[in-house]
Structures are given as C-alpha cells and as structure tokens.
mmCIF file of C-alpha atoms in Angstrom:
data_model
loop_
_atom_site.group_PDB
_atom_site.id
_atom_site.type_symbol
_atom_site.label_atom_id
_atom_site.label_comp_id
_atom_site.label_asym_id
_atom_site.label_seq_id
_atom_site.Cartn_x
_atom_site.Cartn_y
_atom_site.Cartn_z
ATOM 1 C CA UNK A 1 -38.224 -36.261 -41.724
ATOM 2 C CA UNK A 2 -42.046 -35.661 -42.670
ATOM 3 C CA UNK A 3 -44.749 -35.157 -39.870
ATOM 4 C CA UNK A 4 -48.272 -34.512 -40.474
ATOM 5 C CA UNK A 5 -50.745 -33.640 -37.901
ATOM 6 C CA UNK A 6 -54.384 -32.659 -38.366
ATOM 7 C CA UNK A 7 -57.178 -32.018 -36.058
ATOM 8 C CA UNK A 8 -60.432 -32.614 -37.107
ATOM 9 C CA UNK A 9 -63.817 -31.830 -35.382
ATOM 10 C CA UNK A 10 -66.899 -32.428 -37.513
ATOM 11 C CA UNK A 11 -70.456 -31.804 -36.572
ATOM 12 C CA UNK A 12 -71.615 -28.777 -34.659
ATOM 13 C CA UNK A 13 -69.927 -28.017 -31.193
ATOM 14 C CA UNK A 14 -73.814 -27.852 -29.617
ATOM 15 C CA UNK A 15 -75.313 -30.380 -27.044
ATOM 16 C CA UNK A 16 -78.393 -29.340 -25.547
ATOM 17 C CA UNK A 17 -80.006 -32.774 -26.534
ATOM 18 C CA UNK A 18 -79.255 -36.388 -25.846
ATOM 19 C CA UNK A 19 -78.114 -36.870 -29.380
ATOM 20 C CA UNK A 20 -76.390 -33.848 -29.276
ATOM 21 C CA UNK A 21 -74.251 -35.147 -26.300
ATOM 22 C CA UNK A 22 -73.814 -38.223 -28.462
ATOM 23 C CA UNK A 23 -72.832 -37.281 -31.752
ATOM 24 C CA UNK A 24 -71.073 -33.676 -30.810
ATOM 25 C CA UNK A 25 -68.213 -32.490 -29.600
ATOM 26 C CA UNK A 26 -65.500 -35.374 -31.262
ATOM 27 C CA UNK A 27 -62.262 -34.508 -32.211
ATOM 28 C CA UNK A 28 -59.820 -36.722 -33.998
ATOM 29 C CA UNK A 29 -56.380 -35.946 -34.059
ATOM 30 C CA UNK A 30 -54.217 -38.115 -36.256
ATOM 31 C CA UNK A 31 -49.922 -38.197 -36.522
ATOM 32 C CA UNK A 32 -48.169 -39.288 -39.446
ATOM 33 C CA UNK A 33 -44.400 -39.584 -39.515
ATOM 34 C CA UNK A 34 -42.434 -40.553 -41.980
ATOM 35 C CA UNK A 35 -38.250 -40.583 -41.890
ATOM 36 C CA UNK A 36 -36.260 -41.594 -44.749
ATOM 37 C CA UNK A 37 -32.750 -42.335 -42.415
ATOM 38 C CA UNK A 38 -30.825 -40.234 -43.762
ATOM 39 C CA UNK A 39 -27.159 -42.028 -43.901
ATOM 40 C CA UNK A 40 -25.777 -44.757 -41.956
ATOM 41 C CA UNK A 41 -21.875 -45.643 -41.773
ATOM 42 C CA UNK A 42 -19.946 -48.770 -42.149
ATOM 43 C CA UNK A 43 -17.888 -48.480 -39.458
ATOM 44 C CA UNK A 44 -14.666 -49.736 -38.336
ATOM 45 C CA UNK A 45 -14.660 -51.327 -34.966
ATOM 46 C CA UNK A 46 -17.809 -49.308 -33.179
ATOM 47 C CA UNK A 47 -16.002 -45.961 -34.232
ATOM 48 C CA UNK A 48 -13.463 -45.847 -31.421
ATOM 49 C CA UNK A 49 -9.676 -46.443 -30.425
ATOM 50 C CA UNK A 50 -8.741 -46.658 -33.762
ATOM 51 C CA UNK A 51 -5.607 -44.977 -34.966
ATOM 52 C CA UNK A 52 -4.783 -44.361 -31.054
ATOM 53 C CA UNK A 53 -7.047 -41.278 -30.277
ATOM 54 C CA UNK A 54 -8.928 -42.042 -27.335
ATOM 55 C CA UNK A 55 -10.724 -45.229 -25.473
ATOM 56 C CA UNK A 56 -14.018 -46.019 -26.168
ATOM 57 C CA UNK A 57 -15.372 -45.082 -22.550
ATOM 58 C CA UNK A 58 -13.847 -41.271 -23.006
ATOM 59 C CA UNK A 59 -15.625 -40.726 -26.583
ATOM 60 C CA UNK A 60 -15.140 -41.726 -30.284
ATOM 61 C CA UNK A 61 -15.115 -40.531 -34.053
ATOM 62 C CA UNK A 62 -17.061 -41.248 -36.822
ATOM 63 C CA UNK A 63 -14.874 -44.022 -38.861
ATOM 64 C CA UNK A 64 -16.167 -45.527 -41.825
ATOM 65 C CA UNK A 65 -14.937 -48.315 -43.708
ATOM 66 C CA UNK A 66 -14.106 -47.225 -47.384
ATOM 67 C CA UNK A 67 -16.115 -47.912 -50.144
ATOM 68 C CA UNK A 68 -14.526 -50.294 -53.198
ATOM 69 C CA UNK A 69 -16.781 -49.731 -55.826
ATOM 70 C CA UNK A 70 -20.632 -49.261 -55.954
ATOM 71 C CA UNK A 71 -22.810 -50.123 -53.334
ATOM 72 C CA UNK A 72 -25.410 -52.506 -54.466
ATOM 73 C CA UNK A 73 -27.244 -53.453 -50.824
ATOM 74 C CA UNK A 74 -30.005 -50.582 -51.445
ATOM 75 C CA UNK A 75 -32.294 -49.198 -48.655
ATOM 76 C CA UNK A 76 -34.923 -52.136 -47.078
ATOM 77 C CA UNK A 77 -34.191 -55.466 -45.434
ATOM 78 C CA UNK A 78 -35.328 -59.090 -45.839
ATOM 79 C CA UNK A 79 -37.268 -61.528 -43.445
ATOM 80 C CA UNK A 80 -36.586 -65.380 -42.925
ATOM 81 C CA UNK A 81 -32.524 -65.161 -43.892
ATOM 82 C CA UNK A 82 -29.991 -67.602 -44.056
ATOM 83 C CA UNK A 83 -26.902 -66.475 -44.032
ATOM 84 C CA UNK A 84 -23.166 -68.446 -43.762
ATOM 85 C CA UNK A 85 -20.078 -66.250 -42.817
ATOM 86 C CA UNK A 86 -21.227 -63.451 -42.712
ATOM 87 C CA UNK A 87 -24.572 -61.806 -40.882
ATOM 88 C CA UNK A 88 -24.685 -65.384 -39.017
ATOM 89 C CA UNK A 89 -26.058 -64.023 -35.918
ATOM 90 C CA UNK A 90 -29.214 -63.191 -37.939
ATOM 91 C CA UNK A 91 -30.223 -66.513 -38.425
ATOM 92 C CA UNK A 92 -32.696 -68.248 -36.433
ATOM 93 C CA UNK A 93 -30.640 -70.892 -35.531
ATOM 94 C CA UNK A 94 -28.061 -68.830 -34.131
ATOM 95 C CA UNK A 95 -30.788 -66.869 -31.963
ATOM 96 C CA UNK A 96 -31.415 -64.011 -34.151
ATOM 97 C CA UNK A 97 -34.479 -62.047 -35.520
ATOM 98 C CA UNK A 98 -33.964 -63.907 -39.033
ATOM 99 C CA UNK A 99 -33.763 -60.147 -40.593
ATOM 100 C CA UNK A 100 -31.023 -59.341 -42.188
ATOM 101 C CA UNK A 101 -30.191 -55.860 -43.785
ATOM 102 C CA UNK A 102 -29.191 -57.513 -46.680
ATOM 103 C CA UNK A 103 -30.799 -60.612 -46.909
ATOM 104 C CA UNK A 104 -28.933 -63.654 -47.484
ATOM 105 C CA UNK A 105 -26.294 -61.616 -49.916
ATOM 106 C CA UNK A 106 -24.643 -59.847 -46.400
ATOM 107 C CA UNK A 107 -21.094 -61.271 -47.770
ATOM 108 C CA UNK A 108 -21.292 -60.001 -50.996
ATOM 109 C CA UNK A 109 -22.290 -56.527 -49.161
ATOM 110 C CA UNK A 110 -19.860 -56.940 -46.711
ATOM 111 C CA UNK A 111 -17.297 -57.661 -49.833
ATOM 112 C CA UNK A 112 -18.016 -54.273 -51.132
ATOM 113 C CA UNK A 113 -15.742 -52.914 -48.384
ATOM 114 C CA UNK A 114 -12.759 -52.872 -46.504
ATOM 115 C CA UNK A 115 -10.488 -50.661 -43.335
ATOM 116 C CA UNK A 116 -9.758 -47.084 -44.169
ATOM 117 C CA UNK A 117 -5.897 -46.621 -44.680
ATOM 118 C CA UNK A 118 -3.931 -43.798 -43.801
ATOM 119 C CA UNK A 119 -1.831 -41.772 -45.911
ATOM 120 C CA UNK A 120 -3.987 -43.996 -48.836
ATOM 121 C CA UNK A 121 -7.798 -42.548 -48.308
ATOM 122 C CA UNK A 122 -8.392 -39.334 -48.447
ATOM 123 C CA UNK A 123 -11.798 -39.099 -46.780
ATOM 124 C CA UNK A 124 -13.832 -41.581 -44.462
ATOM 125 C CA UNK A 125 -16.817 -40.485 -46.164
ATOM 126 C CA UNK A 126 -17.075 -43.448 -48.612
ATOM 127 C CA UNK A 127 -18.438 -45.443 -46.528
ATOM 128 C CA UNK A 128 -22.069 -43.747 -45.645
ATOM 129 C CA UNK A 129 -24.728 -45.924 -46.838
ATOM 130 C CA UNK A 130 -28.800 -45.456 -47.342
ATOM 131 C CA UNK A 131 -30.350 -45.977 -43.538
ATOM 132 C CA UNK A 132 -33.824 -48.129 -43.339
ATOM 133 C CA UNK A 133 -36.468 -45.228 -43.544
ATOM 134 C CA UNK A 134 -39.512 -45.250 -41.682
ATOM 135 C CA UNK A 135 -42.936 -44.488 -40.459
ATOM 136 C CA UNK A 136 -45.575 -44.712 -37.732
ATOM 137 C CA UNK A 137 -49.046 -43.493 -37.545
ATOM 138 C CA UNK A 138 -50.354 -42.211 -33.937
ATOM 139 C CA UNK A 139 -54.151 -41.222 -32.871
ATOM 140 C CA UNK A 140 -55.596 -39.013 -30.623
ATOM 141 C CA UNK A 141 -59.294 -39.473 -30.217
ATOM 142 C CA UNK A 142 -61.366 -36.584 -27.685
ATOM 143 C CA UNK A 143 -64.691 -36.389 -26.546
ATOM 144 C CA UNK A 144 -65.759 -33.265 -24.683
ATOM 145 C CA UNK A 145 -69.073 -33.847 -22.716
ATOM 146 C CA UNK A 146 -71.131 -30.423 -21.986
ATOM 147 C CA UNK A 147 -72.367 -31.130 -18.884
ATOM 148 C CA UNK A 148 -74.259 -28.168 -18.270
ATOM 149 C CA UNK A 149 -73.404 -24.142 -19.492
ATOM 150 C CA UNK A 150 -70.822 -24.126 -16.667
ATOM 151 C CA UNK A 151 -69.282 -27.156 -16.524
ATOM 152 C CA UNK A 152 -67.685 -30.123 -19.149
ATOM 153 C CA UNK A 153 -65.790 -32.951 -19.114
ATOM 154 C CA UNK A 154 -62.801 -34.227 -21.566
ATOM 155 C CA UNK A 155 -62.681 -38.005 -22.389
ATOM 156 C CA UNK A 156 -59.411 -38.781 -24.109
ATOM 157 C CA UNK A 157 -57.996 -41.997 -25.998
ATOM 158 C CA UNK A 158 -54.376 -42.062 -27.754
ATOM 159 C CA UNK A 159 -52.645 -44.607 -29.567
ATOM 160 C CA UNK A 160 -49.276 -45.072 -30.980
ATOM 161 C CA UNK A 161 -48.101 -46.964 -33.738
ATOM 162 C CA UNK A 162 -51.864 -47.568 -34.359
ATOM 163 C CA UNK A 163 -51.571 -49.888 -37.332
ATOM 164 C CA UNK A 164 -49.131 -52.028 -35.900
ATOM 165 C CA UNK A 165 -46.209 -51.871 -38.128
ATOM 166 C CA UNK A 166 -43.204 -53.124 -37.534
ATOM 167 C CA UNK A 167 -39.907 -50.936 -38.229
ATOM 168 C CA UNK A 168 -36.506 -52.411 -38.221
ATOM 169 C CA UNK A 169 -34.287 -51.217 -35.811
ATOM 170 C CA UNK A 170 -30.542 -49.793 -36.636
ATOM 171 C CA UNK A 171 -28.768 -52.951 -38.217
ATOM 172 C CA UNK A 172 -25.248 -53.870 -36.901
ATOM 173 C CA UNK A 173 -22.638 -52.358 -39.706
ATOM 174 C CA UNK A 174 -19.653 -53.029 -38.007
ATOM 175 C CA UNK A 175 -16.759 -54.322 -40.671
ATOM 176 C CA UNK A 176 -14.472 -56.176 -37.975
ATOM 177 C CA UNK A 177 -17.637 -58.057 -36.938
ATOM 178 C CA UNK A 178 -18.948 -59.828 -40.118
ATOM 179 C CA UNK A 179 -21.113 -62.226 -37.832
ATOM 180 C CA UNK A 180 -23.457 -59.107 -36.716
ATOM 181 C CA UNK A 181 -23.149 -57.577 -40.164
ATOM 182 C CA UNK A 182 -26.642 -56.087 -41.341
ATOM 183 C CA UNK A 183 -27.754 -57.926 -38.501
ATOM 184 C CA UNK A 184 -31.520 -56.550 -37.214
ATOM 185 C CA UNK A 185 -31.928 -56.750 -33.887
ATOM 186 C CA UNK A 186 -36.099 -55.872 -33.484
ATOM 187 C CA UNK A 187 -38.236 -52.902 -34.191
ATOM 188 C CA UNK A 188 -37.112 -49.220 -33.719
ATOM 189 C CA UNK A 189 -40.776 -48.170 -32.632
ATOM 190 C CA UNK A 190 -42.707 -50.729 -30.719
ATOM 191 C CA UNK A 191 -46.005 -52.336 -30.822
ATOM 192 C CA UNK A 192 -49.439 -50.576 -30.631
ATOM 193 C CA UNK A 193 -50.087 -49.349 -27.099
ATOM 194 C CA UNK A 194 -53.131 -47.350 -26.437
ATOM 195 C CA UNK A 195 -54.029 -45.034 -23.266
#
C-alpha cells in the first residue's frame, strides 16, 4: 500500500489588498493511493463448513483450492466478456457487469484448479493468487480569507476519486461456483463525489 500526501501553499500568506485577498492564502492538498492487493484465495465453498469445523454463521477458515500447475490468469481484468460455463454470470445477458477477472478464458483459469484433499495436500496455500491492485486520487482545495488582523474565514472544497476511475471490485473466486467465477461485481471505490 503506497499513500502520498502533499500540501502545497504557493504565493505569500499576505492580504492587505484586493488582489492579495484574491490570489493569497490557497492551499492544495492532494492524496494519492496506490494498493497492489496483495493475495487473493481460490476458495472452496466461501471458506466455511468444510471438513465439519463450524457453520458459516459461527465463523470460518481460510480454504483454498489447490493449485495444479502454474497460474496463467495474471493480475488485471477484461471488459465486454463472453463467457460459456464458466464466469456466466458476468455476461451481459445474464445480468452481469460484462467484467470478468479473466476475460473470456475463466474456464481455462478455473481448470487450473481443483478441492484441497486431506491426507493428499500438505498446505492450502497453493491456491493464493495476484489480487486486482489499485488506486484513487483525492483533493483537498482551501482558501483562507483574512478578513481583518483579528478575524478569517476558511473556505474548503474536497473531492474523492477526483479523476473518475473506475476500480474493480473483489471478483467472485469461489471453485464450487464456476458461474460467479472471476465474476466482477462493480467498482471497489465509487464515483467522484465532491463536498
């Protein structure tokens, strides 16, 4: 995760004039954050009651469908999809966002994989894959207004997501549900919205 803020206030911090009280006393504050994922599982049923260890309304685990051989889906996602089989629910005719995680190859991701066994797999590690990284760019924009030596006034305007990008959301990676597989749902950070 990588944030980086700066403040800047340029010109002098003076206004005994009418210009002064125009041009002086800005401040722009811009926020930059970028977030590569980190790791995202493959997971076996929504990671709970599996292998009889609780319900899913009393908690879960972490468990992650293994791994076959190398994993070939890399780290972005693809617009306008078609998929059949698998990642259906992505497709515009079936209601979805037409954003798939994978694109139109979700089988031959989803292929890559398959259940954990016990007494077979050692770990449920193999299978953590890439998650979508990310990044926004927020604005904070002041004006302080000298009104006279005693008294001043703040005006204030902030915006998020200010350039209007869109972020996928989490994608569905849920091996007993191969409809929903690498299935984006919208955007993780929202649309511009300035106060």
């Amino acid at each position: 995760n990588y944030n980086l803020f700066v403040v800047w206030s340029p010109g002098s911090k003076e206004q005994t004039s009418f210009f002064d009280h125009l041009a002086h006393g800005w401040s722009f504050a811009p926020i930059v954050t970028w977030n590569n994922g980190g790791w995202q599982d493959v997971n076996i049923g929504g990671d709970c009651a599996s292998f009889g260890e609780t319900d899913c309304n009393a908690g879960g685990a972490q468990e992650t469908a293994v791994l076959t051989g190398k994993y070939t889906g890399g780290d972005g996602y693809m617009r306008n999809v078609t998929n059949t089989g698998v990642g259906t629910s992505s497709n515009f005719t079936s209601g979805g966002t037409g954003m798939n995680r994978f694109g139109s190859n979700a089988a031959a991701i989803y292929s890559e994989f398959r259940p954990i066994v016990l007494g077979m797999d050692t770990t449920g590690q193999a299978g953590l894959i890439p998650a979508l990284n990310r990044w926004s760019a927020d604005m904070s924009v002041t004006k302080n207004l000298a009104i006279s030596e005693r008294f001043s006034a703040e005006l204030n305007a902030q915006a998020t997501n200010i350039f209007n990008t869109f972020e996928p959301s989490v994608s569905s990676l849920d091996f007993n549900n191969q409809r929903n597989f690498g299935r984006i749902t919208g955007s993780a950070i929202g649309a511009r919205s300035v106060e």
